[in-house]
Coordinates of C-alpha atoms and ligand atoms in Angstrom, one line a residue:
X208 CA 32.3 -129.7 -20.8
X209 CA 32.2 -127.7 -24.0
X210 CA 29.6 -124.9 -24.7
X211 CA 27.2 -127.2 -26.4
X212 CA 27.3 -129.9 -23.7
X213 CA 26.9 -127.3 -20.9
X214 CA 24.0 -125.7 -22.6
X215 CA 22.3 -129.1 -23.3
X216 CA 22.7 -130.0 -19.6
X217 CA 21.2 -126.7 -18.5
X218 CA 18.3 -127.1 -20.9
X219 CA 17.5 -130.6 -19.7
X220 CA 17.6 -129.4 -16.1
X221 CA 14.8 -126.9 -16.8
X222 CA 16.7 -123.7 -17.3
X223 CA 14.5 -121.4 -19.4
X224 CA 17.4 -119.1 -20.3
X225 CA 19.2 -122.0 -21.8
X226 CA 16.0 -123.0 -23.7
X227 CA 15.8 -119.5 -25.2
X228 CA 19.4 -119.5 -26.1
X229 CA 19.3 -122.9 -27.8
X230 CA 16.3 -121.9 -29.8
X231 CA 18.3 -118.9 -31.0
X232 CA 21.2 -121.1 -32.0
X233 CA 18.8 -123.2 -34.0
X234 CA 17.2 -120.2 -35.6
X235 CA 20.6 -118.8 -36.6
X236 CA 21.9 -122.1 -37.8
X237 CA 24.7 -121.6 -35.2
X238 CA 27.5 -124.1 -35.3
X239 CA 26.9 -125.1 -31.7
X240 CA 23.3 -126.2 -32.3
X241 CA 23.9 -129.7 -33.9
X242 CA 25.9 -130.9 -30.9
X243 CA 23.2 -129.7 -28.5
X244 CA 20.5 -131.5 -30.5
X245 CA 22.5 -134.7 -30.3
X246 CA 22.7 -134.4 -26.6
X247 CA 19.0 -133.7 -26.1
X248 CA 17.7 -135.9 -28.9
X249 CA 16.8 -138.9 -26.7
X250 CA 14.3 -136.6 -25.0
X251 CA 12.6 -135.5 -28.2
X252 CA 9.3 -137.1 -29.2
X253 CA 7.0 -136.8 -26.3
X254 CA 5.2 -133.5 -27.1
X255 CA 2.2 -133.3 -29.3
X256 CA 2.8 -130.6 -31.9
X257 CA -0.1 -128.6 -33.1
X258 CA 0.2 -126.3 -36.1
X259 CA -2.2 -123.4 -36.3
X260 CA -2.5 -121.6 -39.6
X261 CA -5.0 -119.6 -41.6
X262 CA -5.5 -116.2 -43.2
X263 CA -4.5 -113.0 -41.5
X264 CA -7.0 -111.9 -38.8
X265 CA -8.9 -115.2 -38.6
X266 CA -8.3 -115.3 -34.9
X267 CA -5.4 -117.6 -34.7
X268 CA -3.7 -115.8 -31.8
X269 CA -6.9 -115.4 -29.8
X270 CA -7.6 -119.1 -30.3
X271 CA -4.1 -120.0 -29.4
X272 CA -4.5 -118.2 -26.1
X273 CA -7.8 -120.1 -25.4
X274 CA -6.2 -123.4 -26.3
X275 CA -3.4 -122.7 -23.9
X276 CA -5.8 -121.9 -21.1
X277 CA -7.7 -125.2 -21.8
X278 CA -4.6 -127.3 -22.0
X279 CA -3.3 -125.7 -18.8
X280 CA -6.5 -126.7 -17.0
X281 CA -5.7 -130.3 -17.7
X282 CA -2.2 -129.8 -16.4
X283 CA -0.4 -129.9 -19.7
X284 CA 2.6 -127.6 -20.1
X285 CA 2.7 -125.7 -23.4
X286 CA 5.5 -124.3 -25.6
X287 CA 4.3 -121.7 -28.1
X288 CA 6.1 -120.8 -31.3
X289 CA 4.7 -117.8 -33.1
X290 CA 6.0 -117.2 -36.6
X291 CA 5.7 -113.5 -37.2
X292 CA 5.6 -112.4 -40.8
X293 CA 6.4 -108.8 -40.0
X294 CA 8.6 -107.8 -37.1
X295 CA 11.9 -109.5 -36.2
X296 CA 11.8 -108.0 -32.7
X297 CA 8.3 -108.5 -31.4
X298 CA 8.9 -110.8 -28.4
X299 CA 5.7 -112.3 -27.1
X300 CA 3.8 -109.2 -27.9
X301 CA 2.6 -110.2 -31.3
X302 CA 0.4 -112.9 -29.9
X303 CA -3.0 -111.1 -30.4
X304 CA -4.3 -109.8 -27.1
X305 CA -1.0 -108.7 -25.6
X306 CA -2.1 -108.3 -22.0
X307 CA -3.6 -111.8 -21.8
X308 CA -0.6 -113.4 -23.2
X309 CA 1.6 -111.5 -20.8
X310 CA -0.4 -113.0 -18.0
X311 CA 0.5 -116.4 -19.5
X312 CA 4.2 -115.5 -19.4
X313 CA 4.0 -115.4 -15.6
X314 CA 3.0 -119.1 -15.8
X315 CA 6.1 -121.4 -15.7
X316 CA 4.1 -124.1 -17.5
X317 CA 4.0 -121.9 -20.6
X318 CA 6.9 -120.7 -22.8
X319 CA 6.3 -118.2 -25.7
X320 CA 8.8 -117.7 -28.4
X321 CA 8.5 -115.8 -31.7
X322 CA 10.4 -116.2 -34.9
X323 CA 10.5 -113.8 -37.7
X324 CA 9.6 -115.4 -41.0
X325 CA 11.2 -112.7 -43.2
X326 CA 14.6 -113.2 -41.8
X327 CA 15.1 -116.7 -43.1
X328 CA 15.8 -117.6 -46.7
X329 CA 14.0 -120.9 -47.0
X330 CA 15.3 -122.0 -43.6
X331 CA 12.1 -121.2 -41.8
X332 CA 10.6 -124.7 -41.8
X333 CA 14.0 -126.1 -40.6
X334 CA 14.3 -123.5 -37.9
X335 CA 10.8 -123.9 -36.7
X336 CA 11.1 -127.7 -36.6
X337 CA 14.3 -127.4 -34.6
X338 CA 12.7 -125.0 -32.2
X339 CA 9.9 -127.6 -31.6
X340 CA 12.5 -130.3 -31.0
X341 CA 14.1 -128.1 -28.4
X342 CA 10.9 -127.3 -26.6
X343 CA 9.9 -131.0 -26.9
X344 CA 13.2 -132.0 -25.2
X345 CA 12.7 -129.4 -22.5
X346 CA 9.6 -131.3 -21.6
X347 CA 6.5 -129.4 -22.7
X348 CA 3.6 -131.8 -23.3
X349 CA 2.1 -129.7 -26.0
X350 CA 3.6 -127.4 -28.6
X351 CA 1.6 -124.8 -30.5
X352 CA 2.9 -123.2 -33.6
X353 CA 1.1 -120.2 -35.0
X354 CA 1.8 -119.0 -38.5
X355 CA -0.1 -117.0 -41.1
X356 CA -1.0 -119.2 -44.0
X357 CA 0.2 -117.2 -46.9
X358 CA 3.0 -119.0 -48.6
X359 CA 4.8 -122.3 -49.2
X360 CA 7.3 -121.8 -46.4
X361 CA 4.5 -121.2 -43.9
X362 CA 2.8 -124.4 -45.1
X363 CA 6.1 -126.3 -44.7
X364 CA 6.2 -125.0 -41.1
X365 CA 2.8 -126.4 -40.1
X366 CA 3.2 -129.5 -42.2
X367 CA 5.8 -130.6 -39.6
X368 CA 3.2 -130.5 -36.9
X369 CA 1.4 -133.7 -35.7
X370 CA -2.0 -132.0 -36.0
X371 CA -2.6 -129.0 -38.2
X372 CA -5.5 -126.7 -37.4
X373 CA -6.6 -124.4 -40.3
X374 CA -8.5 -121.5 -38.8
X375 CA -10.9 -119.6 -41.0
X376 CA -13.6 -117.1 -40.2
X377 CA -16.7 -115.7 -42.0
X378 CA -16.3 -112.7 -44.2
X379 CA -13.5 -111.4 -46.2
X380 CA -14.0 -113.8 -49.1
X381 CA -14.6 -116.6 -46.6
X382 CA -12.8 -119.8 -46.9
X383 CA -13.1 -120.1 -50.6
X384 CA -10.1 -118.0 -51.1
X385 CA -8.2 -120.1 -48.6
X386 CA -9.3 -123.2 -50.4
X387 CA -8.0 -121.9 -53.7
X388 CA -4.7 -121.2 -52.0
X389 CA -4.5 -124.9 -51.1
X390 CA -4.8 -124.3 -47.4
X391 CA -7.3 -127.2 -47.1
X392 CA -4.7 -129.7 -48.2
X393 CA -2.7 -129.2 -45.0
X394 CA -5.7 -129.3 -42.6
X395 CA -6.3 -132.1 -40.1
X396 CA -8.9 -130.0 -38.4
X397 CA -10.9 -127.1 -39.9
X398 CA -11.8 -124.5 -37.4
X399 CA -14.5 -121.9 -38.1
X400 CA -13.7 -119.2 -35.6
X401 CA -15.9 -116.2 -34.9
X402 CA -19.0 -118.4 -34.8
X403 CA -20.6 -115.5 -33.1
X404 CA -20.8 -113.8 -36.5
X405 CA -23.9 -114.3 -38.7
X406 CA -22.3 -116.0 -41.7
X407 CA -20.5 -118.6 -39.7
X408 CA -23.1 -121.3 -40.4
X409 CA -22.8 -120.8 -44.2
X410 CA -19.0 -121.1 -44.0
X411 CA -19.4 -124.3 -41.9
X412 CA -21.6 -125.8 -44.6
X413 CA -19.3 -124.8 -47.4
X414 CA -16.4 -126.4 -45.7
X415 CA -18.3 -129.5 -44.8
X416 CA -19.2 -129.9 -48.5
X417 CA -15.6 -129.4 -49.5
X418 CA -14.5 -132.1 -47.0
X419 CA -17.2 -134.5 -48.2
X420 CA -16.1 -134.1 -51.8
X421 CA -12.6 -135.0 -50.8
X422 CA -13.6 -137.9 -48.6
X423 CA -15.2 -139.8 -51.4
X424 CA -11.9 -140.0 -53.2
X425 CA -10.1 -141.1 -50.0
X426 CA -9.2 -144.6 -49.0
X427 CA -11.2 -146.3 -46.2
X428 CA -9.9 -145.8 -42.7
X429 CA -8.4 -142.4 -43.7
X430 CA -8.8 -139.4 -41.5
X431 CA -12.0 -137.4 -42.1
X432 CA -11.2 -133.8 -41.5
X433 CA -13.7 -132.4 -38.9
X434 CA -15.2 -128.9 -39.2
X435 CA -15.4 -127.4 -35.8
X436 CA -17.0 -124.1 -34.9
X437 CA -15.8 -121.9 -32.1
X438 CA -15.6 -118.3 -30.9
X439 CA -12.3 -117.6 -29.4
X440 CA -13.6 -114.2 -28.3
X441 CA -16.5 -115.6 -26.4
X442 CA -14.6 -118.7 -25.3
X443 CA -17.2 -121.1 -26.8
X444 CA -16.4 -124.3 -28.7
X445 CA -12.8 -124.4 -27.5
X446 CA -13.3 -127.8 -25.9
X447 CA -14.6 -129.0 -29.3
X448 CA -11.4 -127.9 -30.9
X449 CA -9.3 -129.7 -28.3
X450 CA -11.5 -132.8 -28.7
X451 CA -10.8 -132.8 -32.4
X452 CA -7.1 -132.6 -31.8
X453 CA -7.3 -135.4 -29.3
X454 CA -9.3 -137.5 -31.8
X455 CA -6.7 -136.9 -34.5
X456 CA -4.0 -137.9 -32.1
X457 CA -5.7 -141.1 -31.2
X458 CA -6.3 -141.9 -34.9
X459 CA -2.6 -141.3 -35.7
X460 CA -1.5 -143.4 -32.8
X461 CA -3.7 -146.2 -33.9
X462 CA -2.6 -145.8 -37.5
X463 CA 1.2 -145.2 -38.0
X464 CA 2.4 -142.4 -35.9
X465 CA 6.0 -143.6 -36.0
X466 CA 6.0 -143.8 -39.8
X467 CA 4.4 -140.4 -40.2
X468 CA 6.9 -138.8 -37.9
X469 CA 9.8 -140.6 -39.7
X470 CA 8.5 -139.2 -43.0
X471 CA 8.6 -135.7 -41.4
X472 CA 12.2 -136.4 -40.2
X473 CA 13.2 -137.3 -43.8
X474 CA 11.7 -134.0 -44.9
X475 CA 13.8 -132.3 -42.2
X476 CA 17.0 -134.1 -43.5
X477 CA 16.2 -132.8 -47.0
X478 CA 15.8 -129.3 -45.7
X479 CA 19.1 -129.4 -43.8
X480 CA 20.9 -130.8 -46.8
X481 CA 19.3 -128.3 -49.1
X482 CA 20.3 -125.4 -46.8
X483 CA 23.8 -126.6 -46.3
X484 CA 24.3 -127.4 -49.9
X485 CA 23.1 -124.0 -51.0
X486 CA 25.6 -122.4 -48.5
X487 CA 28.5 -124.5 -49.6
X488 CA 27.8 -124.3 -53.2
X489 CA 27.6 -120.5 -53.4
X490 CA 29.9 -119.7 -50.5
X491 CA 32.9 -121.8 -49.9
X492 CA 33.0 -123.4 -53.3
X493 CA 32.9 -120.1 -55.0
X494 CA 30.5 -121.0 -57.7
X495 CA 29.1 -117.5 -57.9
X496 CA 32.4 -116.3 -59.3
X497 CA 32.5 -119.3 -61.6
X498 CA 29.1 -118.6 -62.9
X499 CA 30.0 -115.1 -63.7
X500 CA 33.2 -116.1 -65.4
X501 CA 31.4 -118.7 -67.5
X502 CA 28.5 -116.7 -68.7
X503 CA 29.1 -115.1 -72.1
X504 CA 27.2 -114.1 -75.2
X505 CA 26.8 -117.6 -76.5
X506 CA 26.7 -119.4 -73.1
X507 CA 23.3 -119.7 -71.6
X508 CA 22.5 -120.0 -67.9
X509 CA 21.6 -123.7 -68.6
X510 CA 25.0 -124.3 -70.0
X511 CA 26.6 -122.8 -66.9
X512 CA 24.3 -124.7 -64.6
X513 CA 25.2 -127.9 -66.3
X514 CA 28.9 -127.2 -66.0
X515 CA 28.6 -126.4 -62.3
X516 CA 26.5 -129.5 -61.6
X517 CA 29.0 -131.7 -63.5
X518 CA 31.9 -130.3 -61.5
X519 CA 30.1 -130.7 -58.2
X520 CA 28.5 -134.0 -58.7
X521 CA 31.0 -135.4 -61.1
X522 CA 31.3 -139.2 -60.9
X523 CA 28.3 -139.7 -58.7
X524 CA 26.2 -138.2 -61.4
X525 CA 27.8 -140.4 -64.2
X526 CA 27.1 -143.5 -62.1
X527 CA 23.5 -142.6 -61.5
X528 CA 23.0 -141.9 -65.2
X529 CA 24.5 -145.2 -66.1
X530 CA 22.1 -146.9 -63.8
X531 CA 19.2 -145.3 -65.5
X532 CA 20.1 -146.7 -68.9
Ligands
GTP177 N1 -16.1 -111.6 -33.4 C1 -15.0 -112.3 -33.1 N2 -13.8 -111.7 -33.2 C2 -12.7 -112.4 -33.0 C3 -12.8 -113.8 -32.5 N3 -11.5 -114.2 -32.3 C4 -10.7 -113.2 -32.6 N4 -11.4 -112.1 -33.0 C5 -10.9 -110.8 -33.4 O1 -10.3 -110.9 -34.7 C6 -9.2 -110.0 -34.7 C7 -7.9 -110.8 -35.1 O2 -7.6 -111.7 -34.1 P1 -6.2 -112.4 -34.0 O3 -6.3 -113.4 -32.9 O4 -5.1 -111.4 -33.8 O5 -6.1 -113.0 -35.4 P2 -4.8 -113.7 -36.1 O6 -5.3 -114.8 -37.0 O7 -3.9 -114.2 -35.0 O8 -4.2 -112.5 -36.9 P3 -2.7 -112.4 -37.5 O9 -1.8 -113.1 -36.6 O10 -2.5 -111.0 -37.7 O11 -2.8 -113.2 -38.8 C8 -9.0 -109.4 -33.4 O12 -9.6 -108.1 -33.4 C9 -9.8 -110.3 -32.5 O13 -10.3 -109.7 -31.3 C10 -14.1 -114.4 -32.4 O14 -14.2 -115.5 -32.0 N5 -15.1 -113.6 -32.7
MG178 MG1 -1.8 -113.8 -34.8

């Protein structure tokens, strides 16, 4: 058996070291990864993927920890992917309350993995989605992805989840700022964490208003985003968050889960093609040199771009343009 086949077999037999290794291969776009994915792909698709995002300090990690505890109580196994904006070498420690998470790592029903978001150049969503596939094939029934909702690439990460929780908390400009940043657009469930703080009720009402305004424009039978209060610190309302996830799952299963997931797969194909094209275009095909050679006083970047596109796409492009006429 080759390296990929052997690794796939080990992973499917429940070897956690193999699981960690394959996620690294995915993360680094290692040439051995695609063959592993082919081998394990029939086992992908059983896990429910939950994306957890929100502004820094909203309590995402504390909540993740509580969600894991609750899911474990109903005998689910949980894979956790933490997208860490800062440190590339943080292990499981970045997950909020370090000690409690380390307790979890002694539990074989839980696997924690972090991924640095700085490292990747647009490949983050692709790598995160791959990591979820790998954990899914390994057999976890739930997968939680935590990422700080600050930029497009982080949105892309959670958008690949089945259910997206946007976690907000009172104070610090509240959710208004988050709404401006478009964070509400990705939410399947809005969580107001730190409900132990005095302004939580007001934030709840603001969010409920925002949801109502959106719902009037929505077609009938659409998902109405619930606003759920909890305090991850005091361990209250966690069951309500889980219940909202369950409800969203049931709704999707009754609607068109297969279609929704297929659309996400198409997005993944586009990401892979984009990433590979970028590499090929500027690497092997040597277009960087070509661009430099072509640029001159009277040649604009647009001219050079046109020239490169024509040389790369050539006849395919001519045919498409002919079709349009
Ligand atoms: N009062 C209160 N504090 C909380 C609650 N949940 C979390 N915190 C505190 O909020 C701070 C941030 O919590 P984290 O769980 O690290 O937040 P996060 O969203 O993961 O933060 P980043 O990953 O850095 O973006 C910590 O000091 C927590 O103890 C809560 O329900 N109530
Ligand atoms: Mg965190």
